[in-house]
Structure formats: C-alpha cells, structure tokens
Coordinates of C-alpha atoms in Angstrom, one line a residue:
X1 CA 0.0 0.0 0.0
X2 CA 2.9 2.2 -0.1
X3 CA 2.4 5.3 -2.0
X4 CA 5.4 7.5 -2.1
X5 CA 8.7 5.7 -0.3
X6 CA 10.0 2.1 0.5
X7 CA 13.4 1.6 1.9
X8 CA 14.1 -2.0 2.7
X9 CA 17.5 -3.6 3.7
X10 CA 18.0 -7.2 4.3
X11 CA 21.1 -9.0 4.6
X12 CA 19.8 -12.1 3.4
X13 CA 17.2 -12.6 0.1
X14 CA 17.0 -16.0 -0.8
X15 CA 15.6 -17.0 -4.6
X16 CA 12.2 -18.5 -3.5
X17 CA 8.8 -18.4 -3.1
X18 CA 8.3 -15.8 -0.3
X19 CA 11.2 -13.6 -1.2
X20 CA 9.4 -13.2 -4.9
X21 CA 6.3 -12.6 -3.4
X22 CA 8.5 -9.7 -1.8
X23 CA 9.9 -8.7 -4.8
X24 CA 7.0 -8.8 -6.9
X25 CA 5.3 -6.4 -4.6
X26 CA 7.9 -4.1 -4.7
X27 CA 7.8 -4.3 -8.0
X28 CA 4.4 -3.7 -8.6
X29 CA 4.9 -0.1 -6.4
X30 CA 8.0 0.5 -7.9
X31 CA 5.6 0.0 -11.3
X32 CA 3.3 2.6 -9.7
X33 CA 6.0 5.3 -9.5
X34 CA 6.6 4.5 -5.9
X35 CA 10.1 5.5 -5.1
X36 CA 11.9 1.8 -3.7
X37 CA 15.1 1.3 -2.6
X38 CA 16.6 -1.9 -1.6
X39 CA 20.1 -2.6 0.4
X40 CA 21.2 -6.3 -0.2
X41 CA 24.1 -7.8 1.6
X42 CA 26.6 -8.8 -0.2
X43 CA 27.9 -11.8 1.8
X44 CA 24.3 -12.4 3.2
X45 CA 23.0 -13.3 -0.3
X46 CA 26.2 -15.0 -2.0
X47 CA 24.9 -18.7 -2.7
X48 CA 20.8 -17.1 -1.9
X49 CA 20.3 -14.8 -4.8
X50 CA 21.6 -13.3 -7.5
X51 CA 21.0 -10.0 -9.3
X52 CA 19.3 -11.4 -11.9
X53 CA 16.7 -11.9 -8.9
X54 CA 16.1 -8.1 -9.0
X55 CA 15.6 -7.7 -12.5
X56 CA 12.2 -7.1 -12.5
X57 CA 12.3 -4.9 -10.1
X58 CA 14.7 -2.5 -11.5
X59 CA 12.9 -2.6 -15.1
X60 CA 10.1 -0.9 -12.7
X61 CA 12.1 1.6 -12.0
X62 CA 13.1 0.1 -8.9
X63 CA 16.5 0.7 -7.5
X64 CA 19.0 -2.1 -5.9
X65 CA 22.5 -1.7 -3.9
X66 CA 24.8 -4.4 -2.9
X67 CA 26.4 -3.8 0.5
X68 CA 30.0 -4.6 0.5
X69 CA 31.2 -6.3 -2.6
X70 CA 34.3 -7.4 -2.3
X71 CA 37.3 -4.9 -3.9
X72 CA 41.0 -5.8 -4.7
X73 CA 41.7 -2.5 -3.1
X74 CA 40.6 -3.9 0.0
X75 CA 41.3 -7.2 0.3
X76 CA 39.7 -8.0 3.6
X77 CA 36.8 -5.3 3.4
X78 CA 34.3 -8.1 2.3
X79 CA 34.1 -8.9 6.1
X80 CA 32.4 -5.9 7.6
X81 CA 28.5 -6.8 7.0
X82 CA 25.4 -4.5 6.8
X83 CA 23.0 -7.5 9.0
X84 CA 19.7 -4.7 9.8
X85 CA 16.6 -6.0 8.6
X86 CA 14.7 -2.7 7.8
X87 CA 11.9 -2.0 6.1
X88 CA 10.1 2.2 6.4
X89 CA 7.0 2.5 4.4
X90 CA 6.2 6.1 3.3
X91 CA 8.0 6.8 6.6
X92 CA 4.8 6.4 8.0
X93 CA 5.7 3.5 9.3
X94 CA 9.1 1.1 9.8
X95 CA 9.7 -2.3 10.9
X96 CA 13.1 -3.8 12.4
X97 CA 13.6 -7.1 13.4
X98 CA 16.0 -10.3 13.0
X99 CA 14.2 -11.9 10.1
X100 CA 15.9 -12.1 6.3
X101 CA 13.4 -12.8 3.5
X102 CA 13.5 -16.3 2.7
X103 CA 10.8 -18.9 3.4
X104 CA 13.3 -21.0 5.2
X105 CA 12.2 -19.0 8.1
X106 CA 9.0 -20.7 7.8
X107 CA 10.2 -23.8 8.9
X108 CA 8.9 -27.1 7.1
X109 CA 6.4 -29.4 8.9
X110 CA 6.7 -32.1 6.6
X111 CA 10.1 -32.6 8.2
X112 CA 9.8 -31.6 11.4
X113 CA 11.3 -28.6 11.4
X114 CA 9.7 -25.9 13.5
X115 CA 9.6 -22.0 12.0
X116 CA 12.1 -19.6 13.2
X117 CA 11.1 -17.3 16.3
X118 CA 12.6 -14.1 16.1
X119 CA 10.9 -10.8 17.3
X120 CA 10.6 -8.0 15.0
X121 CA 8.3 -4.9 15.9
X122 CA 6.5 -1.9 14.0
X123 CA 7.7 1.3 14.7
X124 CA 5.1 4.8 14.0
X125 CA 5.9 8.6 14.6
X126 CA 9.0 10.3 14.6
X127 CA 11.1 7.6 15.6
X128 CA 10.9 6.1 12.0
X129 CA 13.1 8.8 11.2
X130 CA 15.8 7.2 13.3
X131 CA 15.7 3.9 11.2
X132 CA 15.1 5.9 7.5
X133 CA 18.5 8.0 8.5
X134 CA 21.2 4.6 9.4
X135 CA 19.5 3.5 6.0
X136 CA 20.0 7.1 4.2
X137 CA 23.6 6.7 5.6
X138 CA 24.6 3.2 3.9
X139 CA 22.2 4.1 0.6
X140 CA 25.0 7.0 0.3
X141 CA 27.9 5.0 0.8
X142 CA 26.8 3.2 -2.0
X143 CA 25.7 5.7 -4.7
X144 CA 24.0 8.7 -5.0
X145 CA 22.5 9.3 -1.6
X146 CA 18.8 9.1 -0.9
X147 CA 16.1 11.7 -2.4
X148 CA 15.9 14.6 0.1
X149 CA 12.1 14.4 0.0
X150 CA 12.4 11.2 1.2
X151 CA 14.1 12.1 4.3
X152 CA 12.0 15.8 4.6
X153 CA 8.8 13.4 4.5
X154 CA 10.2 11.3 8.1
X155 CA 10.8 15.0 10.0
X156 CA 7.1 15.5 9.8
X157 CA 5.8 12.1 11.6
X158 CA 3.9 13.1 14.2
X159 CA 3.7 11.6 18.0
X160 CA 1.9 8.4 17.6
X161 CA 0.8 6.5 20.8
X162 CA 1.9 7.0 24.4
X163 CA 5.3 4.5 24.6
X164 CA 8.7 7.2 24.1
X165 CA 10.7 5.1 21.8
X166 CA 14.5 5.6 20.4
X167 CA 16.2 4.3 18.1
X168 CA 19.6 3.8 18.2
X169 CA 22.1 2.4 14.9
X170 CA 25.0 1.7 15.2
X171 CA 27.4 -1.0 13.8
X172 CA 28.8 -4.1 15.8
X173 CA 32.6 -2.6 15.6
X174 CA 32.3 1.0 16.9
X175 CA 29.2 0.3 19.1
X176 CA 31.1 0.0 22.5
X177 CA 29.5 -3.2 23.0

C-alpha cells in the first residue's frame, strides 16, 4: 500500500517463493512510481540470490545496492557486514527485526522442522526517522544518496501512541558493546 517511499535492507534474500512474493510487490509499487530502494548484503546473499533476482524490479524503475562487494583494493573489506533488517514504508511506518526474506524462516512441517522465532516490531511517529537516517547513511555510501524528500517526509511524523521510543544504529565494531 505504499504510495510514495519504501526503503528495505536485508542481509539475506534467498531466490524462492516468499522472497518473490516480496519482490514482486515491490515491483508492482515500484511499477506505480513508488520511489523503492533496496540494500542487499553482499555476503548475506552470496549462494541465496543473484542480481538477476532483481531484474524485475529494476525494469520498474526500482533501484538495488549491494552492501559490501568485495574490492582488490581492500582485500579483507568483504568482512564488515550491513545484517539490519529494515523496512520504512512512506515513513509512516518502519519495521526492524531479526528476520531475512526467505521462506526458510517458515520452517517445514513435513520434516519436522519448527519455523524460526525471532521478534521484529513496527515502529510509527517520529522515531521512524531514526531507522530511514542509518539506511540514508549506507544508501550513500553506495551511490547517489537518498532523495531529500524522502528524508524531509520522516521529520514530519507526528507523535503516535503513548510509549517514548529511540532508536539507536549503530554497527557491531564502533558500538562500544
């Protein structure tokens, strides 16, 4: 239902059902002159997808970045990983969790094997900002950077329920943790 913005980065799309599903609603926005933008990791996806997987997305007018490719400048850069799972909707709305796009997730009664539990959670008001700006940060590292309406659209959420809510992004090797 998006009708202006999608940003989604994943670090793992895997060539299958439910991650075409995905990609054929993006698509389909994308199609409708929705502005989409999609992060893949590099390493997440090697052996998963290719990036003939996205093709019909970007014939939509969709647009698709690969996180970290390796370089023979940088011979070990391959190893820092982009692993958010982020998706912001018309920065209306956002959703962050631990989930990659794959139906593998699922799990597979017919053998036993249970689905994956993970936690992910929707985000509304002006915290979306705070996930559409770590996204507008990598989306620049890797091209041209993000539309400015895009991010002048997320300064206008308004309050939205009674929790107070930050967002805080930040990678694994300068987070202090």
């Amino acid at each position: 239902g998006a009708t202006s913005s999608i940003v989604f980065g994943n670090y793992i799309f895997r060539d299958d059902q439910l991650s075409r599903e995905f990609r054929d609603a993006l698509t389909e926005r994308a199609a409708a002159c929705v502005r989409v933008c999609v992060v893949r990791d590099w390493l997440g996806c090697l052996g998963q997808s290719s990036r003939h997987f996205w093709t019909p997305l970007i014939a939509a007018g969709g647009d698709v970045r690969v996180y970290n490719p390796p370089r023979i400048t940088r011979p070990f850069g391959w190893l820092s990983r982009d692993h958010r799972k982020l998706l912001v909707v018309d920065n209306a709305v956002g959703f962050v969790g631990g989930i990659c796009v794959s139906g593998k997730w699922l799990g597979d009664p017919a053998r036993e094997i249970a689905p994956w539990r993970d936690t992910a959670i929707a985000v509304r008001g002006p915290a979306v900002l705070d996930m559409t700006c770590p996204f507008a940060d990598i989306w620049a590292e890797l091209g041209a950077p993000l539309p400015a309406d895009i991010l002048e659209s997320a300064t206008r959420a308004l309050p939205s329920g009674k929790a107070d809510l930050r967002v805080v992004a930040a990678v694994p090797n300068v987070a202090g943790l």
